[in-house]
PDB file of C-alpha atoms in Angstrom:
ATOM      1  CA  UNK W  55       0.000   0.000   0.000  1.00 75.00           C
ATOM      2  CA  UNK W  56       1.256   3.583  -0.965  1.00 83.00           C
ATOM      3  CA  UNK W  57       1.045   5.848   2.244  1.00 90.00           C
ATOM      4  CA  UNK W  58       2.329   9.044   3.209  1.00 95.00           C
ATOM      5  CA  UNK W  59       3.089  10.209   7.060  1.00 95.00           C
ATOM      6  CA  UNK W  60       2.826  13.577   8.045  1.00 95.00           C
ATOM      7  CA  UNK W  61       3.057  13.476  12.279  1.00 94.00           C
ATOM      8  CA  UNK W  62       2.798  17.406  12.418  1.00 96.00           C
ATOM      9  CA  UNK W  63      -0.838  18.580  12.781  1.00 94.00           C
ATOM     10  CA  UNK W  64       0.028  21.884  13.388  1.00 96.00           C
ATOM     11  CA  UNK W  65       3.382  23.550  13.537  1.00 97.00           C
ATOM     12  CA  UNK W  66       4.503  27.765  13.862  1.00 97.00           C
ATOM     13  CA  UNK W  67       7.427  29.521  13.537  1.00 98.00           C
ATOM     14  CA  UNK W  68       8.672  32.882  14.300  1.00 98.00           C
ATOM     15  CA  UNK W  69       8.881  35.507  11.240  1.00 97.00           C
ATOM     16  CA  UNK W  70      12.320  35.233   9.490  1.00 97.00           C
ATOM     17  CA  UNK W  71      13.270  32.189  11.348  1.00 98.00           C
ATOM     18  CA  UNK W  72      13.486  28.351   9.850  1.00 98.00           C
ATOM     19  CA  UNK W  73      11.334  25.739  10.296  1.00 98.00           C
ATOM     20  CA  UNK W  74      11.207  22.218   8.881  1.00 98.00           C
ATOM     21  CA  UNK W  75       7.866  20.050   8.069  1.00 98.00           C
ATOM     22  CA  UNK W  76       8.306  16.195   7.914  1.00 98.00           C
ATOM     23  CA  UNK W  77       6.407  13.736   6.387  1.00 97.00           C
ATOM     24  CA  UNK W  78       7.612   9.736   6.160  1.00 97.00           C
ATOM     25  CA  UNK W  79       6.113   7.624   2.884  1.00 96.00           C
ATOM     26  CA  UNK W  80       6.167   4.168   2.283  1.00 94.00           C
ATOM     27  CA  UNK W  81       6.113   2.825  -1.487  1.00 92.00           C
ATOM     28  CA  UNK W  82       7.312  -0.705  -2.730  1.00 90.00           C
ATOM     29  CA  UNK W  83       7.282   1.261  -6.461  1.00 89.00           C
ATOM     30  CA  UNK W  84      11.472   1.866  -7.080  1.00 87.00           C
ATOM     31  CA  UNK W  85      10.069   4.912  -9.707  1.00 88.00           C
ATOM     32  CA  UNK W  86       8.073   7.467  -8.204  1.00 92.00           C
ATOM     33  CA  UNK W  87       7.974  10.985  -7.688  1.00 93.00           C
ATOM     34  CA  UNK W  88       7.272  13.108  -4.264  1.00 95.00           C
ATOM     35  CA  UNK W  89       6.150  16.770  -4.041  1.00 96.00           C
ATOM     36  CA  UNK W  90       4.846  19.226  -1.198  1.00 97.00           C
ATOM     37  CA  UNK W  91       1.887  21.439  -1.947  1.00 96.00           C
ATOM     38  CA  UNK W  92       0.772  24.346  -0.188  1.00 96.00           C
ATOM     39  CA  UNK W  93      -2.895  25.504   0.594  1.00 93.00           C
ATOM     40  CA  UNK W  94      -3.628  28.732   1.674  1.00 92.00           C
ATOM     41  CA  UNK W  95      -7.413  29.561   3.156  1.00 86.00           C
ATOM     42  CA  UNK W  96      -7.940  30.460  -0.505  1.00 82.00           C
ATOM     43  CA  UNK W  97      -7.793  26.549  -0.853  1.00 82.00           C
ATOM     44  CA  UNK W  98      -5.932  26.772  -3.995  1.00 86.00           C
ATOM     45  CA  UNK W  99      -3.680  23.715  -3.865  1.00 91.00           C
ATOM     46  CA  UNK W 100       0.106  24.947  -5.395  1.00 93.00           C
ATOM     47  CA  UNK W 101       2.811  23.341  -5.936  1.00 94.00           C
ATOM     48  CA  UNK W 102       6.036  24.084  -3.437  1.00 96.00           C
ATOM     49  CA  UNK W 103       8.394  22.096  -4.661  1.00 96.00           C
ATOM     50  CA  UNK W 104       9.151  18.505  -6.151  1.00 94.00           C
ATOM     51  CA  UNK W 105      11.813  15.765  -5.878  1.00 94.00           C
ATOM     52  CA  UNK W 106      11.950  12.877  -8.508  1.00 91.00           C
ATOM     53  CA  UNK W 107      12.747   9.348  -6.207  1.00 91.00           C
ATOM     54  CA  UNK W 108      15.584   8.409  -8.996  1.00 90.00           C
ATOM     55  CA  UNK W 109      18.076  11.915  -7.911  1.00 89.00           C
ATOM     56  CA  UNK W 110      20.128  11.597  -4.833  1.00 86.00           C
ATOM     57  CA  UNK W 111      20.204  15.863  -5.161  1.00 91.00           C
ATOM     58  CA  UNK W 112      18.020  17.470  -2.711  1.00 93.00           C
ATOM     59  CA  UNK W 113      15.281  19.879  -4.481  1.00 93.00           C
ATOM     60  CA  UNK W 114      15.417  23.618  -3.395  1.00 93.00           C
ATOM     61  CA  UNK W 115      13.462  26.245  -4.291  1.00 93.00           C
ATOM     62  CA  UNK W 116      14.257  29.655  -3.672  1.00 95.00           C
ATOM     63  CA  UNK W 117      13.616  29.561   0.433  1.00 97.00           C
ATOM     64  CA  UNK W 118      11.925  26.497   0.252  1.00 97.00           C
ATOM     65  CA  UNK W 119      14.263  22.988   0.269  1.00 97.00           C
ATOM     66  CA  UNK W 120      14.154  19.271   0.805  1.00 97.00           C
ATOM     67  CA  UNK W 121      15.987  16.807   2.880  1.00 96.00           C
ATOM     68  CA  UNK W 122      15.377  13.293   1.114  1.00 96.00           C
ATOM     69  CA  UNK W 123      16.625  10.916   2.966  1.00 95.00           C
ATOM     70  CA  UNK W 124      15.727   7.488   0.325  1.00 93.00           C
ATOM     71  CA  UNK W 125      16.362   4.781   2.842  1.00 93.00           C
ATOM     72  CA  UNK W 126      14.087   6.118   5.202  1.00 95.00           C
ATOM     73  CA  UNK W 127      11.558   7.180   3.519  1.00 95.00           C
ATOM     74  CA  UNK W 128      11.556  10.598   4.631  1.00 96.00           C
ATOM     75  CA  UNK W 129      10.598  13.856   2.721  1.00 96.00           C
ATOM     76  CA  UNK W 130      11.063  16.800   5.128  1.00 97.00           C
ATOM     77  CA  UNK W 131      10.423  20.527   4.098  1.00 98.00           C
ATOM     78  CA  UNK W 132      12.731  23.368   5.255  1.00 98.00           C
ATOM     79  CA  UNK W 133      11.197  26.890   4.925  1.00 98.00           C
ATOM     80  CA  UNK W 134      14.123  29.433   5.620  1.00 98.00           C
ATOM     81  CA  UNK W 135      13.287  33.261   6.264  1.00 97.00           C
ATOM     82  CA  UNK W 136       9.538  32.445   6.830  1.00 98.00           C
ATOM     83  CA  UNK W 137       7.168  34.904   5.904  1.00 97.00           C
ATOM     84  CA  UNK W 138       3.623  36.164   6.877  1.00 96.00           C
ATOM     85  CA  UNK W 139       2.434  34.699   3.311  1.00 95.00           C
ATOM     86  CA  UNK W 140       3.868  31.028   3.845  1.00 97.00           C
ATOM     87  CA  UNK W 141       1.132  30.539   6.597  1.00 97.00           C
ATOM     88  CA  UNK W 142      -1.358  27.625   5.228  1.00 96.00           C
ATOM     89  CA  UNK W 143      -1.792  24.106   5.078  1.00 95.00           C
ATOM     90  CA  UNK W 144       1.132  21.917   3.416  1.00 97.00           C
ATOM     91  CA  UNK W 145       0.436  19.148   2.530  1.00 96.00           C
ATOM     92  CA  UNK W 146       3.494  16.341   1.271  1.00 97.00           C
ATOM     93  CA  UNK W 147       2.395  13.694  -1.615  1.00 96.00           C
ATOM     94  CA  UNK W 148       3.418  11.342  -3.620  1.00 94.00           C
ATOM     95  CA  UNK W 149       3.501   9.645  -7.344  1.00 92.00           C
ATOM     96  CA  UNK W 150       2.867   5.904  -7.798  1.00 89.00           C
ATOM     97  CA  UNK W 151       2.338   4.913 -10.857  1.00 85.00           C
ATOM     98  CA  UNK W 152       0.127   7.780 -11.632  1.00 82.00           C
ATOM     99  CA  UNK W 153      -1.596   8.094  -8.568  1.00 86.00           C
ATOM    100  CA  UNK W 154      -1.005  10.750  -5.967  1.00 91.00           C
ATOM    101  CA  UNK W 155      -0.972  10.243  -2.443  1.00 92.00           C
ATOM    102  CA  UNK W 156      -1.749  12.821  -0.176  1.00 94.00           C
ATOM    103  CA  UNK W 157      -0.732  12.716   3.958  1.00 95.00           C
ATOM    104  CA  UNK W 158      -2.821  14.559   6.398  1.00 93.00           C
ATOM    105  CA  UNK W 159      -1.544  18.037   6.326  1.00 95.00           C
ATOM    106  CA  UNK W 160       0.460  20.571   8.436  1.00 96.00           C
ATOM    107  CA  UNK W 161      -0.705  23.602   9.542  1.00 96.00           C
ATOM    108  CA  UNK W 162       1.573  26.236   9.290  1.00 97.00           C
ATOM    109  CA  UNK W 163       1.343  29.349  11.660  1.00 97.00           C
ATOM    110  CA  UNK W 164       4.145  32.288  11.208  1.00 97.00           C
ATOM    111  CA  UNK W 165       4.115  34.501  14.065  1.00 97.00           C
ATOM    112  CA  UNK W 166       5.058  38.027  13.130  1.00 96.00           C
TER     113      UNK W 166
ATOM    114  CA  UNK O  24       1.739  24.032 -16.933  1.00 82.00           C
ATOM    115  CA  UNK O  25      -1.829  23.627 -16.908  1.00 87.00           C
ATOM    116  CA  UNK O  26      -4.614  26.497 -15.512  1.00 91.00           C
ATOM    117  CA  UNK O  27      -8.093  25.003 -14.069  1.00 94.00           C
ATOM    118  CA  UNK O  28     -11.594  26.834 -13.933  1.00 95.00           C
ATOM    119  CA  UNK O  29     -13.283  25.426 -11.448  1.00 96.00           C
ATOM    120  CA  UNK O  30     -17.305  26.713 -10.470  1.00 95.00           C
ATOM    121  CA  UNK O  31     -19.245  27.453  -8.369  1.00 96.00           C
ATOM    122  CA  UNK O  32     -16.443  27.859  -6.166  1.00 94.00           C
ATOM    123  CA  UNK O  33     -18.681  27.591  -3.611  1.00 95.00           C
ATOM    124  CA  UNK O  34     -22.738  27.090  -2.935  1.00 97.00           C
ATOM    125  CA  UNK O  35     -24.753  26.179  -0.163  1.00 97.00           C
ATOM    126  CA  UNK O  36     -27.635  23.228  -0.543  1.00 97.00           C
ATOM    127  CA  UNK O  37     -30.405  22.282   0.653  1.00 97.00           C
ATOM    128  CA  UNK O  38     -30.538  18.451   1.698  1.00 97.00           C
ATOM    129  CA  UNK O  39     -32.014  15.721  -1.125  1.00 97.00           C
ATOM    130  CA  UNK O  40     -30.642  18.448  -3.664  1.00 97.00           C
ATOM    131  CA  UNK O  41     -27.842  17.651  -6.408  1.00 97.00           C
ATOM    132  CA  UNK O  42     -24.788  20.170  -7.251  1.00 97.00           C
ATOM    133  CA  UNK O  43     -23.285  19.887 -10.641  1.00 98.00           C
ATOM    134  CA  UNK O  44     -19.611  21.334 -10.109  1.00 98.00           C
ATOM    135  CA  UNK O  45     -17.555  21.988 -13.469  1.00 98.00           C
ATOM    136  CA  UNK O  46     -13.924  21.705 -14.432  1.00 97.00           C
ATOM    137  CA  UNK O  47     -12.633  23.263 -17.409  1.00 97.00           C
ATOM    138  CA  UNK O  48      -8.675  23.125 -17.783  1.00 96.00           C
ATOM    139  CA  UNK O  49      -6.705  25.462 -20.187  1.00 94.00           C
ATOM    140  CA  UNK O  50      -5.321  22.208 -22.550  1.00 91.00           C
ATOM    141  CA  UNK O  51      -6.225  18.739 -22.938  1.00 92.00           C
ATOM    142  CA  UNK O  52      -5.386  16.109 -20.809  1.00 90.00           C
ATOM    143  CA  UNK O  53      -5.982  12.185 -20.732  1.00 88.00           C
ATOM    144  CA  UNK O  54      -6.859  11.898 -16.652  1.00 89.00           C
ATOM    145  CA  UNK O  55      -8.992  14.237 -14.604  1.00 93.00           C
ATOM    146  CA  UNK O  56      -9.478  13.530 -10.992  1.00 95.00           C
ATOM    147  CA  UNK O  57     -11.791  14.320  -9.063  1.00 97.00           C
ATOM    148  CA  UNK O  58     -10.928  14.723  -5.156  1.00 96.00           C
ATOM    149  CA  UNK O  59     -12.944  15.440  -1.762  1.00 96.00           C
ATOM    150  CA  UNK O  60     -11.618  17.557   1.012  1.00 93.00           C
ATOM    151  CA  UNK O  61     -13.618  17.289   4.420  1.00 90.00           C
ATOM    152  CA  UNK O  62     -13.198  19.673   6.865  1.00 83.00           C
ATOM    153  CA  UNK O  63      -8.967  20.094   8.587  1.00 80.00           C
ATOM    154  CA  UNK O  64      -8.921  16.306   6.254  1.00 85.00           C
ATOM    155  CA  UNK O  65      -6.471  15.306   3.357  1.00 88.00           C
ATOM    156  CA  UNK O  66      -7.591  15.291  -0.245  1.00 92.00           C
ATOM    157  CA  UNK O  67      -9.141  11.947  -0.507  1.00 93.00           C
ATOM    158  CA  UNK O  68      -9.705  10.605  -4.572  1.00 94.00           C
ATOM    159  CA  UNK O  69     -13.131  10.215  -5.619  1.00 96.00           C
ATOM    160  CA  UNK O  70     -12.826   8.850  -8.946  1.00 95.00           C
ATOM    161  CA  UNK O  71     -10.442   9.737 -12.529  1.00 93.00           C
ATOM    162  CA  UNK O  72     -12.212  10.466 -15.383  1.00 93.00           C
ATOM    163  CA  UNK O  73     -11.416   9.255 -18.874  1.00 87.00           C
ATOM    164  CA  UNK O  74     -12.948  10.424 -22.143  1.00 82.00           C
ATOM    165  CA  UNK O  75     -14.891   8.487 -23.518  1.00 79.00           C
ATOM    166  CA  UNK O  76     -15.323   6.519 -20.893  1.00 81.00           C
ATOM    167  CA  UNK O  77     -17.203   5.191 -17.833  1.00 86.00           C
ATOM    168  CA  UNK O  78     -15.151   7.002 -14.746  1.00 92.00           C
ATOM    169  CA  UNK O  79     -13.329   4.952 -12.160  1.00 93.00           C
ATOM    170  CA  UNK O  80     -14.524   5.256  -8.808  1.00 96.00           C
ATOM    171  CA  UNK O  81     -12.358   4.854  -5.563  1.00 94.00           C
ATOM    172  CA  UNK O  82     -14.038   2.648  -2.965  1.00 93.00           C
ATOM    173  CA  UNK O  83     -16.364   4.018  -0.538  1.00 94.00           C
ATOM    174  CA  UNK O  84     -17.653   6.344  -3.744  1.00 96.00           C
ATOM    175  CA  UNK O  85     -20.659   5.285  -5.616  1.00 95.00           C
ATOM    176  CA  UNK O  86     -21.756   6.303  -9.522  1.00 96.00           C
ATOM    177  CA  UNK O  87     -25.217   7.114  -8.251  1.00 96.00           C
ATOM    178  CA  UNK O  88     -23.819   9.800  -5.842  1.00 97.00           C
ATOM    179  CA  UNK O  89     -21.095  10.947  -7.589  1.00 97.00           C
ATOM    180  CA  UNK O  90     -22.414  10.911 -11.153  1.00 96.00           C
ATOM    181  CA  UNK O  91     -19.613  12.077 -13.510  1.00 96.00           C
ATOM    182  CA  UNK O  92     -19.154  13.196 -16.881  1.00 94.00           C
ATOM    183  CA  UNK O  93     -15.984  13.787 -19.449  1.00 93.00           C
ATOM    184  CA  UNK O  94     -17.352  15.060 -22.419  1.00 91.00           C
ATOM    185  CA  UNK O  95     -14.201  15.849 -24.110  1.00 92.00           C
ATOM    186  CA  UNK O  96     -10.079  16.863 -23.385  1.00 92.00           C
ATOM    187  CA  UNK O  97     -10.935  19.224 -21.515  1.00 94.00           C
ATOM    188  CA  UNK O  98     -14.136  19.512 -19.143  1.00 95.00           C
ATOM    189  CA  UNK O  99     -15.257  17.508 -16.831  1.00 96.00           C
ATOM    190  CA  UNK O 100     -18.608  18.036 -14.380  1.00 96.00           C
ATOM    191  CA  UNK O 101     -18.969  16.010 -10.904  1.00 97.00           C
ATOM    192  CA  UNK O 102     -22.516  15.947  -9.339  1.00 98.00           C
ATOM    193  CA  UNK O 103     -22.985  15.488  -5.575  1.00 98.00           C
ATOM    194  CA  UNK O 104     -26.337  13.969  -5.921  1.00 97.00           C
ATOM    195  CA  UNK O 105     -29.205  13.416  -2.799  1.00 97.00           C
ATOM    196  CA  UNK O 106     -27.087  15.506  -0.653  1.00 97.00           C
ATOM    197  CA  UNK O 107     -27.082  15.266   2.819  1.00 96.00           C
ATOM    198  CA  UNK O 108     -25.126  17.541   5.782  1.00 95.00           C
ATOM    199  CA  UNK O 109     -22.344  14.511   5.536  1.00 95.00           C
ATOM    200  CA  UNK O 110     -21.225  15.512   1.604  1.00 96.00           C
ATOM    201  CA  UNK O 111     -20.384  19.376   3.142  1.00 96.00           C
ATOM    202  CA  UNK O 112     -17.281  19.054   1.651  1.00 96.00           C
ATOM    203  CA  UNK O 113     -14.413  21.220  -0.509  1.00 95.00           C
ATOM    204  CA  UNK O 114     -14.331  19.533  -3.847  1.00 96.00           C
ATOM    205  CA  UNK O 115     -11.320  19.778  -6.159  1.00 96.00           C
ATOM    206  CA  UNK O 116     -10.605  19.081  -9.506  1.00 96.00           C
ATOM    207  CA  UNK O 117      -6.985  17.737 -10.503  1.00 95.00           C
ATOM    208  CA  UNK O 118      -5.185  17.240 -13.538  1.00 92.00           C
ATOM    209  CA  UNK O 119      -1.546  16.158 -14.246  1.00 83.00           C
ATOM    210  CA  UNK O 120       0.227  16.287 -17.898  1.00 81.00           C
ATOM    211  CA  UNK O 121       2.049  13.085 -17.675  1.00 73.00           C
ATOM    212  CA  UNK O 122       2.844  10.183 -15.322  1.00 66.00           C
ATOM    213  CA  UNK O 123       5.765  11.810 -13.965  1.00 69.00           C
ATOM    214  CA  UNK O 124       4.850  15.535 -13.733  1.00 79.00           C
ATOM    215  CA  UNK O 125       3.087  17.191 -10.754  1.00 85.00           C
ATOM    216  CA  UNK O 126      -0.638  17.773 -10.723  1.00 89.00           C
ATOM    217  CA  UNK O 127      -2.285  20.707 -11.467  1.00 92.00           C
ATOM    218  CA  UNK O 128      -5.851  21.756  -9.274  1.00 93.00           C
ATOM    219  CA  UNK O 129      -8.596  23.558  -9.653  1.00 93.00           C
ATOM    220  CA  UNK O 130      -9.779  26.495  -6.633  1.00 93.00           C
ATOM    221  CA  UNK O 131     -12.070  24.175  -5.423  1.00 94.00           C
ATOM    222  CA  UNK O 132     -15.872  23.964  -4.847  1.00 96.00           C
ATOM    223  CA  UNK O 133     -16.657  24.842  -0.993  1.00 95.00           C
ATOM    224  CA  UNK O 134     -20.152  22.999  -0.449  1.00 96.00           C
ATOM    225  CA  UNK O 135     -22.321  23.568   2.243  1.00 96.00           C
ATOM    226  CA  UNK O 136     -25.392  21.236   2.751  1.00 97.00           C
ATOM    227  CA  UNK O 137     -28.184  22.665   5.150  1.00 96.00           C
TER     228      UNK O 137
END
C-alpha cells in the first residue's frame, strides 16, 4: 500500500526564522515521484516544490528545500526566512504509478 | 503548466438536492481527478475520469452519488447527488500532464449542505 506520514498537525514559527515540516512515505514502487503542496485559506492547492525518487540531489526552491533521505523514507520541508504569506496548510504527496498520495496536512502558523 | 476553472467555487444546498460542479482546464489532458476535502482532512480521490469513458470510482464512492461526466479533453462536471449535511465538503478538480509531472488543481468547490 502507498502511504504518506505527516506526524505534524500543526506547527509555527517565528517571522524570518526556519522551520522544517516532515512527512515519512512508504512505497514498494522503485520509480516514483514526491512533491509538497501548499494551501492557503484560498484553498488553492500549489505546488512548493518537487523531488523525482531516482536523484540523490536534494530539491530547493528559492527559500523552500528538501531533505530526502531514500532509505528512510523521509521527505522533510525546510522553509528558511519564513514569511507572513507562507502561513497555510502543506500538505506532502506522492507519485505511484500515476496516482497521488496525499498525507494529512500541516498547519503552518508564522508569528510576526 | 496547466490552468483550471473550477465553479461554483462555492454554494450552499439544501438536503435531497444535487450540485453539478464543473472543471474546465486550459489544454487537454488524458486523466482528470476528481478529489474530496472534508473539513482540517487530506484530499481523498473520488474517482479519474477518462474520455470516452465510464469514470473509475475509488471505494467508498458510488456512480449514483457521484455521477460524472468527461465530455471531451478538456471539461469535466462532478454531481454530488441526494445531498445530505455529511457531503459538506471542498471539492477539487486535478489534472496532471504526464505520469511523472506534478498535478495541477482547480480552486475548489466549498459545499455547504443545510
Amino acid at each position: 500500500a502507498q502511504t504518506v506520514t505527516q506526524s505534524q498537525p500543526e506547527m509555527s514559527v517565528q517571522e524570518a526564522e526556519t522551520v522544517t515540516l516532515s512527512c515519512t512515505y512508504d512505497t514498494s514502487e522503485s520509480d516514483y515521484y514526491l512533491f509538497w503542496y501548499k494551501q492557503p485559506p484560498s484553498r488553492q492547492m500549489i505546488l512548493v516544490i518537487r523531488q523525482e525518487a531516482y536523484k540523490q540531489q536534494n530539491a530547493t526552491e528559492n527559500r523552500f528545500s528538501v531533505n530526502f533521505q531514500k532509505a528512510a523514507k523521509s521527505f522533510s520541508l525546510k522553509i528558511s526566512d519564513s514569511q507572513l504569506g507562507d502561513a497555510a496548510m502543506y500538505f506532502c504527496a506522492s507519485q505511484v504509478l500515476g496516482q497521488f498520495y496525499f498525507g494529512t496536512g500541516t498547519s503552518l502558523t508564522v508569528i510576526p | 503548466s496547466a490552468v483550471i476553472s473550477q465553479k461554483p467555487s462555492r454554494d450552499i444546498c439544501q438536503r435531497g438536492t444535487s450540485l453539478t460542479i464543473q472543471c474546465q482546464v486550459d489544454s487537454q489532458v488524458t486523466m482528470m481527478f476528481w478529489y474530496r476535502q472534508q473539513p482540517g482532512q487530506s484530499l481523498t480521490l473520488i474517482a479519474t475520469a477518462n474520455q470516452g469513458s465510464e469514470a473509475t470510482y475509488e471505494s467508498g464512492f458510488v456512480i449514483d452519488k457521484f455521477p460524472i461526466s468527461r465530455p471531451n479533453l478538456t471539461f469535466s462536471t462532478l454531481t454530488v447527488s441526494n445531498m445530505s449535511p455529511e457531503d459538506s465538503s471542498i471539492y477539487l478538480c486535478s489534472v496532471d500532464l504526464g505520469l511523472r509531472t506534478e498535478a495541477f488543481f482547480g480552486q475548489g468547490t466549498r459545499l455547504t449542505v443545510v
